[in-house]
Structures are given as structure tokens and as C-alpha cells.
PDB file of C-alpha atoms in Angstrom:
ATOM      1  CA  MET A  12      92.659 140.264 107.530  1.00 53.00           C
ATOM      2  CA  LYS A  13      95.232 137.216 106.992  1.00 59.00           C
ATOM      3  CA  ILE A  14      98.533 137.732 105.557  1.00 62.00           C
ATOM      4  CA  THR A  15     100.422 134.314 104.657  1.00 63.00           C
ATOM      5  CA  THR A  16     104.128 134.381 104.309  1.00 67.00           C
ATOM      6  CA  THR A  17     106.222 131.784 103.397  1.00 67.00           C
ATOM      7  CA  VAL A  18     109.700 131.683 104.094  1.00 68.00           C
ATOM      8  CA  GLU A  19     111.985 128.836 102.739  1.00 67.00           C
ATOM      9  CA  ASN A  20     115.075 128.047 104.517  1.00 68.00           C
ATOM     10  CA  PRO A  21     115.465 130.352 106.687  1.00 72.00           C
ATOM     11  CA  THR A  22     118.669 131.606 108.464  1.00 78.00           C
ATOM     12  CA  PRO A  23     118.863 131.637 112.032  1.00 79.00           C
ATOM     13  CA  ASP A  24     118.780 135.604 112.191  1.00 81.00           C
ATOM     14  CA  ALA A  25     115.725 135.623 109.869  1.00 76.00           C
ATOM     15  CA  LEU A  26     113.782 133.410 111.460  1.00 75.00           C
ATOM     16  CA  GLU A  27     114.565 135.347 115.086  1.00 81.00           C
ATOM     17  CA  GLN A  28     113.352 138.601 113.356  1.00 80.00           C
ATOM     18  CA  LEU A  29     110.006 136.813 112.121  1.00 76.00           C
ATOM     19  CA  LEU A  30     109.334 135.644 115.488  1.00 76.00           C
ATOM     20  CA  ALA A  31     110.379 138.785 117.102  1.00 79.00           C
ATOM     21  CA  LEU A  32     107.771 140.759 114.559  1.00 75.00           C
ATOM     22  CA  ALA A  33     104.912 138.313 115.247  1.00 73.00           C
ATOM     23  CA  ALA A  34     105.645 138.813 119.217  1.00 76.00           C
ATOM     24  CA  THR A  35     104.419 142.261 118.834  1.00 76.00           C
ATOM     25  CA  PRO A  36     100.746 142.620 120.888  1.00 73.00           C
ATOM     26  CA  ALA A  37      97.603 141.781 119.114  1.00 69.00           C
ATOM     27  CA  ALA A  38      99.705 139.373 116.728  1.00 67.00           C
ATOM     28  CA  VAL A  39      98.332 136.016 115.707  1.00 69.00           C
ATOM     29  CA  VAL A  40     100.764 133.502 114.438  1.00 66.00           C
ATOM     30  CA  ALA A  41     100.404 129.977 113.170  1.00 66.00           C
ATOM     31  CA  VAL A  42     103.426 128.139 111.923  1.00 67.00           C
ATOM     32  CA  VAL A  43     102.752 125.352 109.524  1.00 65.00           C
ATOM     33  CA  PRO A  44     106.197 123.453 108.460  1.00 68.00           C
ATOM     34  CA  ASP A  45     106.159 123.278 104.421  1.00 78.00           C
ATOM     35  CA  ASP A  46     106.328 119.422 104.644  1.00 83.00           C
ATOM     36  CA  ARG A  47     103.348 118.755 106.709  1.00 89.00           C
ATOM     37  CA  TRP A  48      99.332 118.629 105.282  1.00 93.00           C
ATOM     38  CA  THR A  49      96.400 120.863 106.587  1.00 92.00           C
ATOM     39  CA  PRO A  50      92.731 120.457 106.463  1.00 94.00           C
ATOM     40  CA  GLU A  51      92.802 123.414 103.984  1.00 94.00           C
ATOM     41  CA  ARG A  52      96.040 122.182 101.989  1.00 94.00           C
ATOM     42  CA  ALA A  53      93.948 118.385 102.094  1.00 96.00           C
ATOM     43  CA  ARG A  54      90.661 120.147 100.751  1.00 97.00           C
ATOM     44  CA  ALA A  55      92.357 121.884  97.935  1.00 96.00           C
ATOM     45  CA  TYR A  56      94.165 118.558  96.887  1.00 97.00           C
ATOM     46  CA  TYR A  57      91.096 116.695  96.762  1.00 97.00           C
ATOM     47  CA  ASP A  58      89.218 119.133  95.041  1.00 97.00           C
ATOM     48  CA  ARG A  59      92.253 119.144  92.091  1.00 97.00           C
ATOM     49  CA  LEU A  60      91.854 115.282  91.572  1.00 96.00           C
ATOM     50  CA  PRO A  61      89.498 113.674  88.692  1.00 93.00           C
ATOM     51  CA  PRO A  62      86.321 112.005  90.180  1.00 92.00           C
ATOM     52  CA  ARG A  63      87.953 108.378  90.587  1.00 90.00           C
ATOM     53  CA  ALA A  64      90.702 109.250  92.280  1.00 92.00           C
ATOM     54  CA  GLN A  65      88.585 111.458  94.525  1.00 94.00           C
ATOM     55  CA  GLN A  66      86.691 108.313  95.238  1.00 92.00           C
ATOM     56  CA  ILE A  67      90.118 106.353  95.993  1.00 93.00           C
ATOM     57  CA  LEU A  68      91.241 108.966  98.237  1.00 95.00           C
ATOM     58  CA  LEU A  69      88.029 109.092 100.459  1.00 95.00           C
ATOM     59  CA  GLN A  70      87.647 105.367 100.849  1.00 94.00           C
ATOM     60  CA  VAL A  71      91.374 105.407 102.075  1.00 95.00           C
ATOM     61  CA  VAL A  72      90.530 108.509 104.605  1.00 96.00           C
ATOM     62  CA  GLU A  73      87.114 106.226 105.617  1.00 95.00           C
ATOM     63  CA  GLY A  74      89.457 103.301 106.280  1.00 94.00           C
ATOM     64  CA  ASP A  75      91.579 105.299 109.214  1.00 94.00           C
ATOM     65  CA  GLY A  76      94.404 105.850 106.116  1.00 95.00           C
ATOM     66  CA  GLU A  77      94.354 102.776 104.293  1.00 94.00           C
ATOM     67  CA  CYS A  78      92.509 100.360 102.130  1.00 94.00           C
ATOM     68  CA  PRO A  79      92.523  96.969 100.891  1.00 94.00           C
ATOM     69  CA  ALA A  80      93.145  96.863  96.211  1.00 90.00           C
ATOM     70  CA  ASP A  81      89.999  94.406  96.363  1.00 91.00           C
ATOM     71  CA  GLN A  82      87.694  97.036  98.211  1.00 91.00           C
ATOM     72  CA  LEU A  83      88.923  99.830  95.845  1.00 88.00           C
ATOM     73  CA  ARG A  84      88.035  97.547  92.933  1.00 86.00           C
ATOM     74  CA  ALA A  85      84.235  96.341  94.165  1.00 82.00           C
ATOM     75  CA  GLU A  86      81.741  96.830  91.521  1.00 71.00           C
ATOM     76  CA  GLY A  87      84.242  96.344  89.117  1.00 74.00           C
ATOM     77  CA  ARG A  88      85.779  99.480  89.102  1.00 77.00           C
ATOM     78  CA  SER A  89      89.087  99.590  87.623  1.00 73.00           C
ATOM     79  CA  LEU A  90      92.453 101.456  89.033  1.00 74.00           C
ATOM     80  CA  ARG A  91      93.917 101.929  86.024  1.00 73.00           C
ATOM     81  CA  GLY A  92      95.152 105.192  85.455  1.00 69.00           C
ATOM     82  CA  SER A  93      93.535 106.558  88.444  1.00 72.00           C
ATOM     83  CA  THR A  94      96.415 106.184  91.123  1.00 77.00           C
ATOM     84  CA  GLY A  95      98.964 108.285  88.507  1.00 87.00           C
ATOM     85  CA  ALA A  96      96.665 111.703  89.185  1.00 92.00           C
ATOM     86  CA  PHE A  97      97.609 111.583  93.101  1.00 94.00           C
ATOM     87  CA  ARG A  98     101.154 112.069  92.077  1.00 93.00           C
ATOM     88  CA  ARG A  99     100.271 114.461  88.980  1.00 95.00           C
ATOM     89  CA  VAL A 100      97.982 116.745  90.928  1.00 96.00           C
ATOM     90  CA  LEU A 101     100.527 117.143  94.073  1.00 96.00           C
ATOM     91  CA  SER A 102     103.430 118.283  91.435  1.00 95.00           C
ATOM     92  CA  GLU A 103     101.103 120.738  89.754  1.00 96.00           C
ATOM     93  CA  GLY A 104      99.833 122.158  92.687  1.00 94.00           C
ATOM     94  CA  ALA A 105     103.453 122.878  94.010  1.00 93.00           C
ATOM     95  CA  ARG A 106     104.410 124.166  90.584  1.00 94.00           C
ATOM     96  CA  THR A 107     101.587 126.743  90.713  1.00 94.00           C
ATOM     97  CA  GLY A 108     102.086 127.467  94.420  1.00 90.00           C
ATOM     98  CA  VAL A 109      99.223 126.019  96.095  1.00 90.00           C
ATOM     99  CA  TRP A 110     101.040 124.516  98.238  1.00 89.00           C
ATOM    100  CA  PRO A 111     104.731 124.044  99.296  1.00 89.00           C
ATOM    101  CA  GLU A 112     107.214 121.595  97.345  1.00 89.00           C
ATOM    102  CA  ALA A 113     107.909 119.622 100.698  1.00 88.00           C
ATOM    103  CA  LEU A 114     104.834 117.817 100.433  1.00 91.00           C
ATOM    104  CA  LEU A 115     104.869 114.928 100.798  1.00 90.00           C
ATOM    105  CA  MET A 116     103.015 112.119  98.677  1.00 93.00           C
ATOM    106  CA  PRO A 117      99.413 111.925 100.665  1.00 94.00           C
ATOM    107  CA  LEU A 118      99.159 108.065  99.412  1.00 94.00           C
ATOM    108  CA  THR A 119     101.161 105.050  98.702  1.00 91.00           C
ATOM    109  CA  SER A 120     100.543 101.880  97.094  1.00 89.00           C
ATOM    110  CA  HIS A 121     101.824  98.542  97.970  1.00 87.00           C
ATOM    111  CA  ILE A 122     102.670  96.407  95.183  1.00 87.00           C
ATOM    112  CA  VAL A 123     103.166  92.533  95.892  1.00 89.00           C
ATOM    113  CA  GLY A 124     104.161  90.345  93.178  1.00 90.00           C
ATOM    114  CA  GLY A 125     103.368  92.794  90.469  1.00 84.00           C
ATOM    115  CA  GLN A 126      99.596  93.181  92.316  1.00 85.00           C
ATOM    116  CA  LEU A 127      98.418  96.004  93.812  1.00 85.00           C
ATOM    117  CA  ARG A 128      97.880  94.739  97.623  1.00 90.00           C
ATOM    118  CA  LYS A 129      96.725  98.148  99.497  1.00 92.00           C
ATOM    119  CA  VAL A 130      96.759 102.002  99.142  1.00 92.00           C
ATOM    120  CA  GLU A 131      97.906 103.676 102.396  1.00 94.00           C
ATOM    121  CA  MET A 132      98.687 107.221 103.685  1.00 94.00           C
ATOM    122  CA  PRO A 133     102.588 106.953 104.744  1.00 91.00           C
ATOM    123  CA  GLY A 134     103.908 108.041 108.287  1.00 89.00           C
ATOM    124  CA  TYR A 135     101.535 106.402 110.791  1.00 89.00           C
ATOM    125  CA  GLY A 136     102.530 107.469 114.168  1.00 87.00           C
ATOM    126  CA  THR A 137     105.176 110.519 112.986  1.00 87.00           C
ATOM    127  CA  GLU A 138     103.943 114.284 112.889  1.00 85.00           C
ATOM    128  CA  ARG A 139     103.839 113.996 108.912  1.00 86.00           C
ATOM    129  CA  TYR A 140     100.803 111.412 108.929  1.00 92.00           C
ATOM    130  CA  ALA A 141      98.604 112.978 106.662  1.00 94.00           C
ATOM    131  CA  HIS A 142      95.076 111.299 107.699  1.00 95.00           C
ATOM    132  CA  PRO A 143      94.400 113.673 110.605  1.00 95.00           C
ATOM    133  CA  ALA A 144      94.674 116.597 108.377  1.00 95.00           C
ATOM    134  CA  PHE A 145      92.711 114.787 105.355  1.00 96.00           C
ATOM    135  CA  GLU A 146      89.955 113.737 107.798  1.00 96.00           C
ATOM    136  CA  GLU A 147      89.407 117.224 109.402  1.00 96.00           C
ATOM    137  CA  GLY A 148      89.425 118.964 105.802  1.00 96.00           C
ATOM    138  CA  LEU A 149      87.057 116.317 104.197  1.00 96.00           C
ATOM    139  CA  HIS A 150      84.388 115.910 106.765  1.00 94.00           C
ATOM    140  CA  ASP A 151      81.767 117.299 105.175  1.00 93.00           C
ATOM    141  CA  LEU A 152      82.248 115.026 102.262  1.00 91.00           C
ATOM    142  CA  LEU A 153      83.041 111.772 104.859  1.00 85.00           C
ATOM    143  CA  PHE A 154      79.605 112.379 106.271  1.00 78.00           C
ATOM    144  CA  ARG A 155      77.537 112.624 103.138  1.00 74.00           C
ATOM    145  CA  ARG A 156      78.486 109.386 102.016  1.00 62.00           C
TER     146      ARG A 156
END
């Protein structure tokens, strides 16, 4: 049996009591901060994206966390409207309780002079870098391509 508990803004006393409960024999506890992507959250996010946004996300993950806009536009593919899906799906998932509201946007667009130059996963070199979670969560899809 798996029980998942979400505690928002716990007081130090409440956190201490929860940790004491988790320390009981045979308890298995995994703590995932509300602002971190996990492979499960990454897969749920991907599954809710429209097809073109899914392709973009896979290209960014395959590119070790970034992908030039020219590569995303290859074969005449448009980016119009597809990047807005990333924010919409993140908001909908938080609103419906699929994942916590504190999750960061997994992709950011770099625009120079009004032109999209690349799409990347922010936070490289920090604990909040989403790429490892997406790489693991989308592993089966990445190797089918």
C-alpha cells in the first residue's frame, strides 16, 4: 500500500511529529519537495500536453535540456501556439491537484530581438533543474524515437 501526504507550509512542530511517525519500524518515507519535478510528475505533465508540445518537450530533453528554435522549426514545423500549452498544462495540473502549485515551469523560451532563439529547461546546476526527472520519466519515449 502507498499513502501520499502533502503538507503545505508545515510548522516545525508538525514536521517533527510527521518525521517521528515516519521513523516507526517498517515505515518507508520519501520526501519530495513541492517545487521539484519527479519522473512521475514529468510523465503526467507530458501526457497532458498536445502532440506538438510533446514533440518539442522530447526534443529539448534529447538535447540535454535545450534545443535551438531552428531545430524545432525543422521540416516547416511551426511553433505558433505550441509553447503556450506548457504554461496552460502546468496551471491546470496544479489547479486539479495532479502536482503541487510550487512546480516551476519546465521550459523557458529565449527571445532575442523579438525572435525565439531556443527553448531550454531552466535551473541547470541546481536541485531544481528538471532535466534529470524528465529524462527518466520519458525514457521509454526517448528510446522509441
